[in-house]
């Protein structure tokens, strides 16, 4: 779930995707027997975090709990909202996701573009009706592939096209300018 970037050794350009979001981090009481600490990472909606990396539970790793141990501790704060939004719209100003071409010789960003169609929850929001929205990009981690002339990247989120068909796009950009040169719809 953490795709890497693409490096072009002929031009010394590194292509990476990035996204912006606001998230709430919290601590909650652990499951019985899970920890000797009073509070650990988690939230009231999903409970304490129960997994880490692969391997043993010493210093991380996956932990299995009996059904009795999985009883969710009660929060005194109520249920948090899903995501951080204002009237259903993201709190952050777009772009939500970008692809950047980083010139490693100069240490500069050669170009940066919003990557991904505007999410439906934004494009179809009643408060934005009649607004001509530019492409905002998507808050999704995507991998990139660089070729002799192109940079290729898929979208991480499904959107609905003008005919009501859900799909994600596979997009090709000119690698020196970031200009989109083609796109193919991938069905949901």
PDB file of C-alpha atoms in Angstrom, residues 5-180:
ATOM      1  CA  UNK A   5       8.261   6.298  -7.499  1.00  0.00           C
ATOM      2  CA  UNK A   6       9.951   5.922 -10.867  1.00  0.00           C
ATOM      3  CA  UNK A   7      13.473   7.040 -11.691  1.00  0.00           C
ATOM      4  CA  UNK A   8      14.766   7.914 -15.156  1.00  0.00           C
ATOM      5  CA  UNK A   9      18.569   7.401 -15.131  1.00  0.00           C
ATOM      6  CA  UNK A  10      18.999   9.227 -18.468  1.00  0.00           C
ATOM      7  CA  UNK A  11      17.487  12.487 -17.179  1.00  0.00           C
ATOM      8  CA  UNK A  12      18.010  12.072 -13.416  1.00  0.00           C
ATOM      9  CA  UNK A  13      14.322  12.811 -12.865  1.00  0.00           C
ATOM     10  CA  UNK A  14      12.424  11.081 -10.061  1.00  0.00           C
ATOM     11  CA  UNK A  15       8.637  10.820 -10.495  1.00  0.00           C
ATOM     12  CA  UNK A  16       6.582  10.406  -7.329  1.00  0.00           C
ATOM     13  CA  UNK A  17       2.931  10.575  -6.407  1.00  0.00           C
ATOM     14  CA  UNK A  18       1.789  12.246  -3.235  1.00  0.00           C
ATOM     15  CA  UNK A  19      -1.492  13.115  -1.593  1.00  0.00           C
ATOM     16  CA  UNK A  20      -2.768  15.508   1.003  1.00  0.00           C
ATOM     17  CA  UNK A  21      -5.279  14.820   3.725  1.00  0.00           C
ATOM     18  CA  UNK A  22      -6.213  15.733   7.239  1.00  0.00           C
ATOM     19  CA  UNK A  23      -6.646  12.926   9.705  1.00  0.00           C
ATOM     20  CA  UNK A  24      -7.436  12.773  13.351  1.00  0.00           C
ATOM     21  CA  UNK A  25      -5.133  10.713  15.522  1.00  0.00           C
ATOM     22  CA  UNK A  26      -6.337   9.558  18.884  1.00  0.00           C
ATOM     23  CA  UNK A  27      -5.672   7.220  21.751  1.00  0.00           C
ATOM     24  CA  UNK A  28      -8.151   4.855  23.379  1.00  0.00           C
ATOM     25  CA  UNK A  29      -8.073   2.255  26.141  1.00  0.00           C
ATOM     26  CA  UNK A  30      -6.586  -1.051  24.903  1.00  0.00           C
ATOM     27  CA  UNK A  31      -8.426  -4.352  24.737  1.00  0.00           C
ATOM     28  CA  UNK A  32      -8.089  -6.381  27.959  1.00  0.00           C
ATOM     29  CA  UNK A  33      -4.636  -7.960  28.036  1.00  0.00           C
ATOM     30  CA  UNK A  34      -3.441  -6.051  24.960  1.00  0.00           C
ATOM     31  CA  UNK A  35      -1.115  -3.599  26.668  1.00  0.00           C
ATOM     32  CA  UNK A  36       0.064  -2.470  30.069  1.00  0.00           C
ATOM     33  CA  UNK A  37      -0.406   1.135  28.943  1.00  0.00           C
ATOM     34  CA  UNK A  38      -3.601   2.990  29.841  1.00  0.00           C
ATOM     35  CA  UNK A  39      -4.086   4.270  26.272  1.00  0.00           C
ATOM     36  CA  UNK A  40      -2.836   3.195  22.837  1.00  0.00           C
ATOM     37  CA  UNK A  41      -3.356   4.314  19.229  1.00  0.00           C
ATOM     38  CA  UNK A  42      -6.897   3.928  17.930  1.00  0.00           C
ATOM     39  CA  UNK A  43     -10.196   5.765  17.759  1.00  0.00           C
ATOM     40  CA  UNK A  44     -13.725   5.488  19.095  1.00  0.00           C
ATOM     41  CA  UNK A  45     -15.122   4.272  15.767  1.00  0.00           C
ATOM     42  CA  UNK A  46     -12.725   1.367  15.170  1.00  0.00           C
ATOM     43  CA  UNK A  47     -11.209   0.707  18.583  1.00  0.00           C
ATOM     44  CA  UNK A  48      -7.545   0.170  19.430  1.00  0.00           C
ATOM     45  CA  UNK A  49      -5.078  -0.628  16.695  1.00  0.00           C
ATOM     46  CA  UNK A  50      -4.514  -4.381  16.687  1.00  0.00           C
ATOM     47  CA  UNK A  51      -1.885  -4.942  14.028  1.00  0.00           C
ATOM     48  CA  UNK A  52       1.593  -3.864  13.164  1.00  0.00           C
ATOM     49  CA  UNK A  53       4.120  -5.236  10.745  1.00  0.00           C
ATOM     50  CA  UNK A  54       4.620  -8.880   9.911  1.00  0.00           C
ATOM     51  CA  UNK A  55       6.383 -10.977  12.493  1.00  0.00           C
ATOM     52  CA  UNK A  56       6.103 -11.618  16.178  1.00  0.00           C
ATOM     53  CA  UNK A  57       4.324  -9.343  18.606  1.00  0.00           C
ATOM     54  CA  UNK A  58       7.562  -8.317  20.279  1.00  0.00           C
ATOM     55  CA  UNK A  59       8.063  -4.711  19.240  1.00  0.00           C
ATOM     56  CA  UNK A  60       5.173  -4.853  16.766  1.00  0.00           C
ATOM     57  CA  UNK A  61       3.625  -7.456  14.569  1.00  0.00           C
ATOM     58  CA  UNK A  62       0.235  -9.051  14.410  1.00  0.00           C
ATOM     59  CA  UNK A  63      -1.557  -9.858  17.632  1.00  0.00           C
ATOM     60  CA  UNK A  64      -4.451 -12.279  17.942  1.00  0.00           C
ATOM     61  CA  UNK A  65      -7.101 -11.787  20.608  1.00  0.00           C
ATOM     62  CA  UNK A  66      -9.738 -14.156  21.920  1.00  0.00           C
ATOM     63  CA  UNK A  67     -13.377 -13.063  21.397  1.00  0.00           C
ATOM     64  CA  UNK A  68     -13.507 -11.920  25.038  1.00  0.00           C
ATOM     65  CA  UNK A  69     -10.432  -9.769  24.528  1.00  0.00           C
ATOM     66  CA  UNK A  70     -11.953  -8.114  21.431  1.00  0.00           C
ATOM     67  CA  UNK A  71     -14.719  -6.380  23.357  1.00  0.00           C
ATOM     68  CA  UNK A  72     -14.382  -2.755  22.384  1.00  0.00           C
ATOM     69  CA  UNK A  73     -13.599  -0.401  25.255  1.00  0.00           C
ATOM     70  CA  UNK A  74     -16.259   2.243  25.725  1.00  0.00           C
ATOM     71  CA  UNK A  75     -15.419   5.809  24.806  1.00  0.00           C
ATOM     72  CA  UNK A  76     -16.677   8.656  26.928  1.00  0.00           C
ATOM     73  CA  UNK A  77     -16.403  11.038  23.971  1.00  0.00           C
ATOM     74  CA  UNK A  78     -19.022   9.583  21.608  1.00  0.00           C
ATOM     75  CA  UNK A  79     -18.563   8.623  17.975  1.00  0.00           C
ATOM     76  CA  UNK A  80     -16.194  10.800  15.944  1.00  0.00           C
ATOM     77  CA  UNK A  81     -17.168  12.065  12.488  1.00  0.00           C
ATOM     78  CA  UNK A  82     -15.991   9.991   9.516  1.00  0.00           C
ATOM     79  CA  UNK A  83     -13.129  11.918   7.961  1.00  0.00           C
ATOM     80  CA  UNK A  84     -12.487  15.557   8.558  1.00  0.00           C
ATOM     81  CA  UNK A  85     -14.909  17.442   6.356  1.00  0.00           C
ATOM     82  CA  UNK A  86     -16.928  20.629   6.428  1.00  0.00           C
ATOM     83  CA  UNK A  87     -20.512  20.060   5.239  1.00  0.00           C
ATOM     84  CA  UNK A  88     -19.300  16.963   3.381  1.00  0.00           C
ATOM     85  CA  UNK A  89     -16.376  18.654   1.600  1.00  0.00           C
ATOM     86  CA  UNK A  90     -12.700  17.995   2.367  1.00  0.00           C
ATOM     87  CA  UNK A  91     -11.140  20.460   4.766  1.00  0.00           C
ATOM     88  CA  UNK A  92      -8.078  20.945   2.534  1.00  0.00           C
ATOM     89  CA  UNK A  93      -7.862  23.009  -0.620  1.00  0.00           C
ATOM     90  CA  UNK A  94      -7.065  20.877  -3.717  1.00  0.00           C
ATOM     91  CA  UNK A  95      -5.075  19.336  -5.231  1.00  0.00           C
ATOM     92  CA  UNK A  96      -5.750  16.208  -3.196  1.00  0.00           C
ATOM     93  CA  UNK A  97      -3.241  14.108  -5.137  1.00  0.00           C
ATOM     94  CA  UNK A  98      -0.303  15.055  -7.343  1.00  0.00           C
ATOM     95  CA  UNK A  99       2.519  13.626  -9.390  1.00  0.00           C
ATOM     96  CA  UNK A 100       5.796  15.507  -9.171  1.00  0.00           C
ATOM     97  CA  UNK A 101       8.837  15.299 -11.431  1.00  0.00           C
ATOM     98  CA  UNK A 102      11.869  16.032  -9.276  1.00  0.00           C
ATOM     99  CA  UNK A 103      15.111  17.024 -11.008  1.00  0.00           C
ATOM    100  CA  UNK A 104      17.773  15.372  -8.867  1.00  0.00           C
ATOM    101  CA  UNK A 105      20.611  17.297 -10.567  1.00  0.00           C
ATOM    102  CA  UNK A 106      19.113  20.689  -9.712  1.00  0.00           C
ATOM    103  CA  UNK A 107      17.188  19.712  -6.593  1.00  0.00           C
ATOM    104  CA  UNK A 108      14.022  21.319  -7.976  1.00  0.00           C
ATOM    105  CA  UNK A 109      10.530  20.278  -8.978  1.00  0.00           C
ATOM    106  CA  UNK A 110      10.520  20.221 -12.795  1.00  0.00           C
ATOM    107  CA  UNK A 111       6.719  19.965 -12.895  1.00  0.00           C
ATOM    108  CA  UNK A 112       3.818  18.975 -10.686  1.00  0.00           C
ATOM    109  CA  UNK A 113       0.254  18.113 -11.756  1.00  0.00           C
ATOM    110  CA  UNK A 114      -2.980  17.064 -10.042  1.00  0.00           C
ATOM    111  CA  UNK A 115      -3.347  13.326 -10.699  1.00  0.00           C
ATOM    112  CA  UNK A 116      -6.769  11.703 -10.771  1.00  0.00           C
ATOM    113  CA  UNK A 117     -10.257  12.775 -11.670  1.00  0.00           C
ATOM    114  CA  UNK A 118     -12.040  14.959  -9.129  1.00  0.00           C
ATOM    115  CA  UNK A 119     -13.684  12.590  -6.601  1.00  0.00           C
ATOM    116  CA  UNK A 120     -17.459  12.186  -7.069  1.00  0.00           C
ATOM    117  CA  UNK A 121     -18.151  13.313  -3.494  1.00  0.00           C
ATOM    118  CA  UNK A 122     -16.605  16.675  -4.464  1.00  0.00           C
ATOM    119  CA  UNK A 123     -17.664  16.973  -8.121  1.00  0.00           C
ATOM    120  CA  UNK A 124     -21.288  16.073  -7.327  1.00  0.00           C
ATOM    121  CA  UNK A 125     -21.595  18.010  -4.071  1.00  0.00           C
ATOM    122  CA  UNK A 126     -24.769  20.180  -4.051  1.00  0.00           C
ATOM    123  CA  UNK A 127     -22.875  23.219  -2.733  1.00  0.00           C
ATOM    124  CA  UNK A 128     -20.592  23.130  -5.796  1.00  0.00           C
ATOM    125  CA  UNK A 129     -23.377  22.773  -8.383  1.00  0.00           C
ATOM    126  CA  UNK A 130     -22.677  25.028 -11.352  1.00  0.00           C
ATOM    127  CA  UNK A 131     -19.012  25.445 -10.395  1.00  0.00           C
ATOM    128  CA  UNK A 132     -16.450  24.685 -13.093  1.00  0.00           C
ATOM    129  CA  UNK A 133     -14.025  22.555 -11.089  1.00  0.00           C
ATOM    130  CA  UNK A 134     -10.560  21.873 -12.455  1.00  0.00           C
ATOM    131  CA  UNK A 135      -9.147  18.391 -11.951  1.00  0.00           C
ATOM    132  CA  UNK A 136      -8.350  18.140  -8.242  1.00  0.00           C
ATOM    133  CA  UNK A 137      -6.472  14.870  -8.155  1.00  0.00           C
ATOM    134  CA  UNK A 138      -7.313  12.071  -5.741  1.00  0.00           C
ATOM    135  CA  UNK A 139      -6.150  11.317  -2.231  1.00  0.00           C
ATOM    136  CA  UNK A 140      -4.776   7.897  -3.147  1.00  0.00           C
ATOM    137  CA  UNK A 141      -1.359   6.253  -3.190  1.00  0.00           C
ATOM    138  CA  UNK A 142      -0.510   5.245  -6.748  1.00  0.00           C
ATOM    139  CA  UNK A 143       2.569   3.874  -8.412  1.00  0.00           C
ATOM    140  CA  UNK A 144       4.200   5.325 -11.503  1.00  0.00           C
ATOM    141  CA  UNK A 145       5.993   3.803 -14.489  1.00  0.00           C
ATOM    142  CA  UNK A 146       8.412   5.821 -16.622  1.00  0.00           C
ATOM    143  CA  UNK A 147       9.249   4.886 -20.217  1.00  0.00           C
ATOM    144  CA  UNK A 148      11.432   6.544 -22.873  1.00  0.00           C
ATOM    145  CA  UNK A 149       8.815   9.301 -23.419  1.00  0.00           C
ATOM    146  CA  UNK A 150       5.914   8.718 -21.032  1.00  0.00           C
ATOM    147  CA  UNK A 151       4.994   8.582 -17.386  1.00  0.00           C
ATOM    148  CA  UNK A 152       2.088   6.209 -16.684  1.00  0.00           C
ATOM    149  CA  UNK A 153      -0.059   6.136 -13.552  1.00  0.00           C
ATOM    150  CA  UNK A 154      -3.438   4.702 -12.636  1.00  0.00           C
ATOM    151  CA  UNK A 155      -6.068   6.293 -10.457  1.00  0.00           C
ATOM    152  CA  UNK A 156      -6.647   4.914  -6.990  1.00  0.00           C
ATOM    153  CA  UNK A 157     -10.315   5.880  -6.751  1.00  0.00           C
ATOM    154  CA  UNK A 158     -13.363   5.042  -8.859  1.00  0.00           C
ATOM    155  CA  UNK A 159     -15.384   7.899 -10.335  1.00  0.00           C
ATOM    156  CA  UNK A 160     -18.526   7.994 -12.474  1.00  0.00           C
ATOM    157  CA  UNK A 161     -18.257   9.189 -16.080  1.00  0.00           C
ATOM    158  CA  UNK A 162     -20.851  11.263 -17.953  1.00  0.00           C
ATOM    159  CA  UNK A 163     -22.770   8.049 -18.817  1.00  0.00           C
ATOM    160  CA  UNK A 164     -22.954   6.884 -15.202  1.00  0.00           C
ATOM    161  CA  UNK A 165     -20.290   4.177 -15.614  1.00  0.00           C
ATOM    162  CA  UNK A 166     -17.967   3.639 -12.649  1.00  0.00           C
ATOM    163  CA  UNK A 167     -14.336   3.395 -13.654  1.00  0.00           C
ATOM    164  CA  UNK A 168     -10.804   4.445 -12.855  1.00  0.00           C
ATOM    165  CA  UNK A 169      -8.440   5.844 -15.452  1.00  0.00           C
ATOM    166  CA  UNK A 170      -4.977   4.729 -16.498  1.00  0.00           C
ATOM    167  CA  UNK A 171      -3.279   7.964 -17.593  1.00  0.00           C
ATOM    168  CA  UNK A 172      -0.182   8.659 -19.692  1.00  0.00           C
ATOM    169  CA  UNK A 173       1.716  11.938 -19.336  1.00  0.00           C
ATOM    170  CA  UNK A 174       4.560  13.398 -21.401  1.00  0.00           C
ATOM    171  CA  UNK A 175       7.466  12.805 -19.058  1.00  0.00           C
ATOM    172  CA  UNK A 176       9.212  16.135 -19.681  1.00  0.00           C
ATOM    173  CA  UNK A 177       6.150  18.413 -19.343  1.00  0.00           C
ATOM    174  CA  UNK A 178       3.497  16.518 -17.369  1.00  0.00           C
ATOM    175  CA  UNK A 179       0.960  17.128 -20.138  1.00  0.00           C
ATOM    176  CA  UNK A 180      -1.597  14.318 -20.364  1.00  0.00           C
TER     177      UNK A 180
END
